[in-house]
Coordinates of N, CA and C in Angstrom, one line a residue:
X1 N 116.6 136.7 108.7 CA 115.5 136.3 107.9 C 114.9 135.0 108.6
X2 N 113.6 135.0 108.9 CA 113.0 133.9 109.6 C 112.9 132.7 108.6
X3 N 112.6 131.5 109.2 CA 112.5 130.3 108.4 C 111.4 130.3 107.4
X4 N 110.2 130.9 107.8 CA 109.1 131.0 106.9 C 109.3 131.9 105.8
X5 N 110.1 133.0 106.0 CA 110.4 134.0 105.0 C 111.3 133.3 103.9
X6 N 112.3 132.5 104.4 CA 113.2 131.8 103.5 C 112.4 130.8 102.6
X7 N 111.5 130.1 103.3 CA 110.6 129.1 102.6 C 109.8 129.8 101.5
X8 N 109.2 130.9 101.8 CA 108.4 131.7 100.9 C 109.3 132.1 99.7
X9 N 110.5 132.6 100.0 CA 111.4 133.0 99.0 C 111.8 131.9 98.0
X10 N 112.2 130.7 98.6 CA 112.6 129.6 97.8 C 111.4 129.1 97.0
X11 N 110.2 129.0 97.5 CA 109.0 128.6 96.7 C 108.7 129.6 95.6
X12 N 108.9 130.9 95.9 CA 108.7 131.9 94.9 C 109.7 131.8 93.7
X13 N 110.9 131.5 94.1 CA 112.0 131.4 93.1 C 111.7 130.1 92.2
X14 N 111.3 129.0 92.9 CA 111.0 127.8 92.2 C 109.8 128.0 91.2
X15 N 108.8 128.7 91.7 CA 107.6 128.9 90.8 C 108.1 129.8 89.6
X16 N 108.9 130.8 89.9 CA 109.4 131.6 88.8 C 110.2 130.8 87.8
X17 N 111.0 130.0 88.3 CA 111.9 129.1 87.4 C 111.0 128.2 86.5
X18 N 110.0 127.6 87.1 CA 109.1 126.7 86.4 C 108.3 127.5 85.4
X19 N 107.8 128.7 85.7 CA 107.1 129.5 84.8 C 107.9 129.9 83.6
X20 N 109.2 130.2 83.9 CA 110.1 130.7 82.8 C 110.4 129.6 81.8
X21 N 110.3 128.3 82.3 CA 110.7 127.2 81.3 C 109.5 126.7 80.6
X22 N 108.4 127.3 80.7 CA 107.2 126.9 80.0 C 106.4 125.7 80.6
X23 N 106.7 125.5 81.9 CA 106.0 124.4 82.6 C 104.5 124.7 82.6
X24 N 103.7 123.6 82.3 CA 102.3 123.7 82.4 C 101.8 122.3 83.0
X25 N 100.8 122.3 83.8 CA 100.3 121.1 84.3 C 99.8 120.2 83.2
X26 N 100.1 118.9 83.2 CA 99.7 118.0 82.1 C 98.2 118.0 81.9
X27 N 97.4 118.0 82.9 CA 95.9 118.0 82.8 C 95.3 119.4 82.7
X28 N 96.1 120.4 82.9 CA 95.6 121.8 83.0 C 95.1 122.3 81.6
X29 N 94.5 123.5 81.6 CA 94.0 124.0 80.3 C 95.2 124.2 79.4
X30 N 95.1 123.6 78.2 CA 96.2 123.7 77.2 C 97.3 122.7 77.5
X31 N 97.2 121.9 78.6 CA 98.2 120.9 78.9 C 98.2 119.8 77.9
X32 N 99.3 119.1 77.8 CA 99.5 118.1 76.8 C 98.5 116.9 77.0
X33 N 98.1 116.7 78.2 CA 97.2 115.5 78.5 C 95.8 116.0 78.8
X34 N 95.4 117.2 78.5 CA 94.1 117.7 78.9 C 93.0 116.9 78.2
X35 N 93.2 116.3 77.0 CA 92.2 115.5 76.3 C 92.0 114.2 77.0
X36 N 93.0 113.7 77.8 CA 93.0 112.4 78.4 C 92.1 112.4 79.6
X37 N 92.1 113.5 80.4 CA 91.3 113.5 81.7 C 89.8 113.5 81.3
X38 N 89.2 112.3 81.7 CA 87.7 112.2 81.4 C 87.4 111.9 79.9
X39 N 88.5 111.7 79.1 CA 88.2 111.5 77.7 C 88.6 110.1 77.2
X40 N 88.8 109.2 78.1 CA 89.2 107.8 77.7 C 88.1 106.8 78.2
X41 N 87.4 106.1 77.3 CA 86.5 105.1 77.6 C 87.4 103.8 77.8
X42 N 87.4 103.2 79.0 CA 88.2 102.0 79.2 C 87.3 100.8 79.1
X43 N 87.8 99.8 78.4 CA 87.1 98.6 78.2 C 86.7 98.1 79.6
X44 N 85.4 97.5 79.7 CA 85.0 97.1 81.1 C 85.8 95.9 81.6
X45 N 86.0 95.8 82.9 CA 86.7 94.6 83.4 C 85.9 93.4 83.4
X46 N 86.6 92.2 83.3 CA 85.9 90.9 83.4 C 86.6 90.0 84.4
X47 N 87.6 90.4 85.1 CA 88.3 89.6 86.1 C 88.6 90.5 87.3
X48 N 89.0 89.9 88.4 CA 89.3 90.7 89.6 C 90.5 91.6 89.3
X49 N 91.5 91.1 88.6 CA 92.7 91.9 88.3 C 92.3 93.0 87.3
X50 N 91.5 92.8 86.3 CA 91.0 93.8 85.4 C 90.3 94.9 86.2
X51 N 89.4 94.5 87.1 CA 88.7 95.4 87.9 C 89.6 96.4 88.7
X52 N 90.7 95.8 89.3 CA 91.6 96.6 90.1 C 92.4 97.6 89.1
X53 N 92.7 97.1 87.9 CA 93.4 97.9 86.9 C 92.5 99.1 86.5
X54 N 91.3 98.8 86.1 CA 90.4 99.8 85.6 C 90.1 100.8 86.8
X55 N 89.9 100.3 88.0 CA 89.7 101.2 89.1 C 90.8 102.2 89.3
X56 N 92.0 101.8 89.2 CA 93.2 102.7 89.3 C 93.3 103.6 88.1
X57 N 93.0 103.1 86.9 CA 93.0 104.0 85.7 C 92.0 105.1 85.8
X58 N 90.8 104.8 86.3 CA 89.8 105.8 86.5 C 90.1 106.8 87.6
X59 N 90.8 106.3 88.6 CA 91.3 107.2 89.7 C 92.3 108.2 89.1
X60 N 93.1 107.8 88.2 CA 94.2 108.7 87.6 C 93.7 109.5 86.4
X61 N 92.8 108.9 85.6 CA 92.3 109.6 84.4 C 90.9 110.1 84.5
X62 N 90.2 109.7 85.5 CA 88.8 110.1 85.6 C 87.9 109.2 84.7
X63 N 86.6 109.1 85.1 CA 85.7 108.4 84.3 C 85.4 109.1 83.0
X64 N 85.1 108.4 82.0 CA 84.9 109.0 80.6 C 83.6 109.7 80.7
X65 N 83.6 111.0 80.5 CA 82.4 111.9 80.4 C 82.0 112.1 79.0
X66 N 83.0 112.5 78.2 CA 82.8 112.7 76.7 C 84.0 112.0 76.1
X67 N 84.0 110.7 76.0 CA 85.2 110.0 75.5 C 85.6 110.3 74.1
X68 N 86.9 110.6 73.9 CA 87.5 110.9 72.6 C 88.2 109.6 72.2
X69 N 88.7 108.8 73.2 CA 89.5 107.6 72.9 C 88.9 106.4 73.6
X70 N 89.2 105.3 73.1 CA 88.9 104.0 73.8 C 90.2 103.3 74.1
X71 N 90.3 102.8 75.3 CA 91.5 102.1 75.7 C 91.1 100.6 75.9
X72 N 91.8 99.8 75.0 CA 91.6 98.3 75.1 C 92.9 97.8 75.8
X73 N 92.8 96.7 76.5 CA 93.9 96.2 77.2 C 93.8 94.6 77.4
X74 N 95.0 94.0 77.6 CA 95.0 92.6 77.9 C 96.1 92.4 79.0
X75 N 95.7 91.7 80.0 CA 96.6 91.5 81.2 C 97.1 90.1 81.2
X76 N 98.4 90.0 81.4 CA 99.0 88.6 81.5 C 99.8 88.6 82.8
X77 N 99.6 87.5 83.6 CA 100.4 87.4 84.8 C 101.0 86.0 84.9
X78 N 102.1 85.9 85.5 CA 102.7 84.6 85.8 C 103.3 84.6 87.2
X79 N 103.2 83.5 87.9 CA 103.6 83.3 89.2 C 104.9 82.4 89.3
X80 N 105.9 82.8 90.0 CA 107.1 82.0 90.1 C 107.5 81.9 91.5
X81 N 108.0 80.7 91.9 CA 108.6 80.5 93.2 C 109.9 81.3 93.3
X82 N 110.0 82.0 94.4 CA 111.2 82.9 94.6 C 112.1 82.4 95.8
X83 N 111.4 82.0 96.9 CA 112.2 81.5 98.0 C 111.8 80.1 98.3
X84 N 112.8 79.2 98.3 CA 112.6 77.8 98.6 C 113.5 77.3 99.7
X85 N 112.9 76.6 100.7 CA 113.7 76.1 101.8 C 114.4 74.8 101.4
X86 N 115.3 74.4 102.3 CA 116.0 73.1 102.1 C 115.1 71.9 101.9
X87 N 113.9 72.0 102.5 CA 112.9 70.9 102.4 C 112.1 71.1 101.1
X88 N 112.5 72.0 100.2 CA 111.8 72.2 99.0 C 110.4 72.8 99.2
X89 N 110.2 73.6 100.2 CA 108.9 74.3 100.4 C 109.1 75.8 100.0
X90 N 108.1 76.2 99.2 CA 108.2 77.6 98.7 C 107.7 78.5 99.8
X91 N 108.5 79.6 100.1 CA 108.2 80.5 101.1 C 107.9 81.9 100.5
X92 N 108.2 82.1 99.3 CA 107.9 83.4 98.7 C 107.7 83.2 97.2
X93 N 106.7 84.0 96.7 CA 106.4 84.0 95.3 C 106.5 85.4 94.7
X94 N 106.8 85.4 93.4 CA 106.7 86.7 92.7 C 105.7 86.6 91.6
X95 N 105.0 87.6 91.3 CA 104.0 87.7 90.3 C 104.4 88.7 89.3
X96 N 104.7 88.3 88.1 CA 105.1 89.2 87.0 C 103.8 89.5 86.2
X97 N 103.7 90.8 85.8 CA 102.5 91.2 85.1 C 103.0 91.9 83.8
X98 N 102.2 91.7 82.8 CA 102.4 92.3 81.5 C 101.0 92.9 81.0
X99 N 101.0 94.2 80.7 CA 99.8 94.8 80.2 C 100.0 95.3 78.8
X100 N 99.3 94.8 77.9 CA 99.3 95.2 76.5 C 98.1 96.1 76.3
X101 N 98.3 97.2 75.6 CA 97.2 98.2 75.5 C 97.1 98.8 74.1
X102 N 96.0 99.3 73.7 CA 95.7 100.1 72.5 C 94.8 101.2 72.8
X103 N 95.3 102.4 72.4 CA 94.5 103.6 72.5 C 94.0 104.0 71.1
X104 N 92.7 104.0 71.0 CA 92.1 104.2 69.6 C 91.2 105.5 69.7
X105 N 91.3 106.3 68.7 CA 90.5 107.5 68.6 C 89.1 107.0 68.1
X106 N 88.0 107.3 68.9 CA 86.7 106.8 68.7 C 86.1 107.3 67.4
X107 N 86.3 108.5 67.1 CA 85.6 109.1 65.9 C 86.2 108.5 64.6
X108 N 87.5 108.2 64.5 CA 88.1 107.8 63.3 C 88.5 106.3 63.3
X109 N 88.6 105.7 64.5 CA 89.0 104.3 64.6 C 90.5 104.2 64.4
X110 N 91.2 105.4 64.4 CA 92.7 105.4 64.2 C 93.4 105.0 65.5
X111 N 94.4 104.1 65.3 CA 95.2 103.7 66.5 C 96.1 104.8 66.8
X112 N 96.0 105.4 68.0 CA 96.8 106.5 68.5 C 98.1 106.0 69.1
X113 N 98.0 105.0 69.9 CA 99.1 104.5 70.6 C 98.9 103.0 71.0
X114 N 99.9 102.3 71.1 CA 99.8 100.9 71.6 C 101.2 100.5 72.2
X115 N 101.2 99.5 72.9 CA 102.4 99.0 73.5 C 102.2 98.1 74.7
X116 N 103.2 98.0 75.5 CA 103.0 97.2 76.8 C 103.9 97.7 77.9
X117 N 103.4 97.5 79.1 CA 104.2 97.8 80.3 C 104.3 96.6 81.1
X118 N 105.3 96.5 81.9 CA 105.5 95.3 82.8 C 105.9 95.8 84.2
X119 N 105.6 94.9 85.1 CA 105.9 95.1 86.5 C 105.9 93.8 87.3
X120 N 106.4 93.8 88.5 CA 106.3 92.6 89.3 C 106.0 92.9 90.8
X121 N 105.5 92.0 91.5 CA 105.2 92.1 92.9 C 105.5 90.8 93.5
X122 N 105.6 90.7 94.8 CA 105.9 89.5 95.5 C 105.1 89.4 96.8
X123 N 105.0 88.1 97.3 CA 104.3 87.9 98.5 C 104.9 86.7 99.3
X124 N 104.6 86.7 100.6 CA 105.1 85.6 101.4 C 104.1 84.5 101.5
X125 N 104.6 83.2 101.5 CA 103.7 82.1 101.6 C 104.0 81.3 102.9
X126 N 104.4 82.0 103.9 CA 104.8 81.3 105.2 C 103.7 81.2 106.2
X127 N 102.6 81.8 106.0 CA 101.5 81.8 107.0 C 100.5 80.7 106.7
X128 N 99.4 80.8 107.2 CA 98.3 79.8 107.0 C 97.8 79.9 105.5
X129 N 97.0 79.0 105.1 CA 96.4 79.0 103.8 C 95.7 80.3 103.5
X130 N 94.9 80.7 104.5 CA 94.1 82.0 104.3 C 95.0 83.2 104.2
X131 N 96.0 83.2 105.1 CA 97.0 84.4 105.0 C 97.7 84.4 103.7
X132 N 98.1 83.2 103.2 CA 98.8 83.2 101.9 C 97.9 83.6 100.8
X133 N 96.7 83.2 100.8 CA 95.7 83.6 99.8 C 95.5 85.2 99.8
X134 N 95.4 85.7 101.0 CA 95.2 87.1 101.2 C 96.4 87.9 100.7
X135 N 97.6 87.4 101.0 CA 98.9 88.0 100.6 C 99.0 87.9 99.0
X136 N 98.6 86.8 98.4 CA 98.6 86.7 97.0 C 97.6 87.7 96.3
X137 N 96.4 87.9 96.8 CA 95.5 88.8 96.3 C 96.0 90.3 96.4
X138 N 96.6 90.5 97.6 CA 97.2 91.9 97.8 C 98.3 92.2 96.8
X139 N 99.1 91.2 96.6 CA 100.2 91.3 95.6 C 99.7 91.6 94.2
X140 N 98.6 90.8 93.8 CA 98.0 91.0 92.5 C 97.4 92.4 92.4
X141 N 96.8 92.9 93.5 CA 96.2 94.3 93.4 C 97.3 95.3 93.3
X142 N 98.4 95.2 94.1 CA 99.5 96.1 94.0 C 100.1 96.1 92.6
X143 N 100.2 94.9 92.0 CA 100.7 94.7 90.6 C 99.8 95.5 89.6
X144 N 98.5 95.4 89.7 CA 97.6 96.1 88.9 C 97.7 97.6 89.0
X145 N 98.0 98.1 90.2 CA 98.2 99.5 90.5 C 99.5 100.0 89.8
X146 N 100.5 99.2 89.9 CA 101.8 99.5 89.2 C 101.7 99.6 87.7
X147 N 101.0 98.6 87.2 CA 100.8 98.5 85.7 C 99.9 99.7 85.3
X148 N 98.9 100.1 86.0 CA 98.0 101.2 85.6 C 98.8 102.5 85.7
X149 N 99.6 102.7 86.8 CA 100.4 103.9 86.9 C 101.5 104.0 85.8
X150 N 102.1 102.9 85.4 CA 103.0 103.0 84.3 C 102.3 103.3 83.0
X151 N 101.1 102.8 82.8 CA 100.4 103.1 81.6 C 100.0 104.5 81.5
X152 N 99.5 105.1 82.6 CA 99.1 106.5 82.6 C 100.3 107.4 82.4
X153 N 101.5 107.0 83.0 CA 102.7 107.8 82.7 C 103.0 107.8 81.2
X154 N 102.9 106.6 80.6 CA 103.2 106.5 79.2 C 102.2 107.3 78.4
X155 N 100.9 107.3 78.7 CA 99.9 108.0 78.0 C 100.2 109.5 78.1
X156 N 100.5 110.0 79.2 CA 100.8 111.4 79.4 C 102.1 111.8 78.6
X157 N 103.1 111.0 78.7 CA 104.4 111.3 78.1 C 104.2 111.4 76.6
X158 N 103.3 110.6 76.0 CA 103.2 110.5 74.6 C 101.8 110.9 74.1
X159 N 101.2 111.8 74.9 CA 99.8 112.3 74.7 C 99.6 112.8 73.2
X160 N 98.5 112.6 72.6 CA 98.3 113.1 71.3 C 98.4 114.7 71.2
X161 N 98.1 115.4 72.3 CA 98.3 116.8 72.3 C 99.7 117.3 72.5
X162 N 100.6 116.4 72.6 CA 102.0 116.7 72.9 C 102.7 117.6 71.9
X163 N 102.3 117.6 70.7 CA 102.9 118.4 69.7 C 102.5 119.9 69.7
X164 N 101.5 120.2 70.6 CA 101.0 121.6 70.7 C 102.1 122.6 71.0

């Protein structure tokens, strides 16, 4: 049996196993999160961090075409010194992020889901002032991506259509 024949056989068996267990894509027709894709109006961003968060959420959930839900959020961040030299100079920082959210059904005003997700990112402060500022902004952007990804995972796992 050639390598490609084995690969085809293994993929076929995997597809059969997934089909047998009732696997359906989350965003697919009849999927538990099908109402979420293009169905969430996200509050507009008002800061650089909020812009990065909303950008990632829209990448994952799509822009609201016919919104069923409204997503409100509040971002909190704190920066802490992580690496300190003997001369008391900070060489590394960590940024901790906390995202509190509320998913509300637009038609009824009913709170569907709320909660918070947390993550952290770090950056080096050993370069020039410009390099350190660029590293800090990059760490903030990565943090917003992590928070958005955790939020989307939570929304899919507890989607309103989950009981179907």
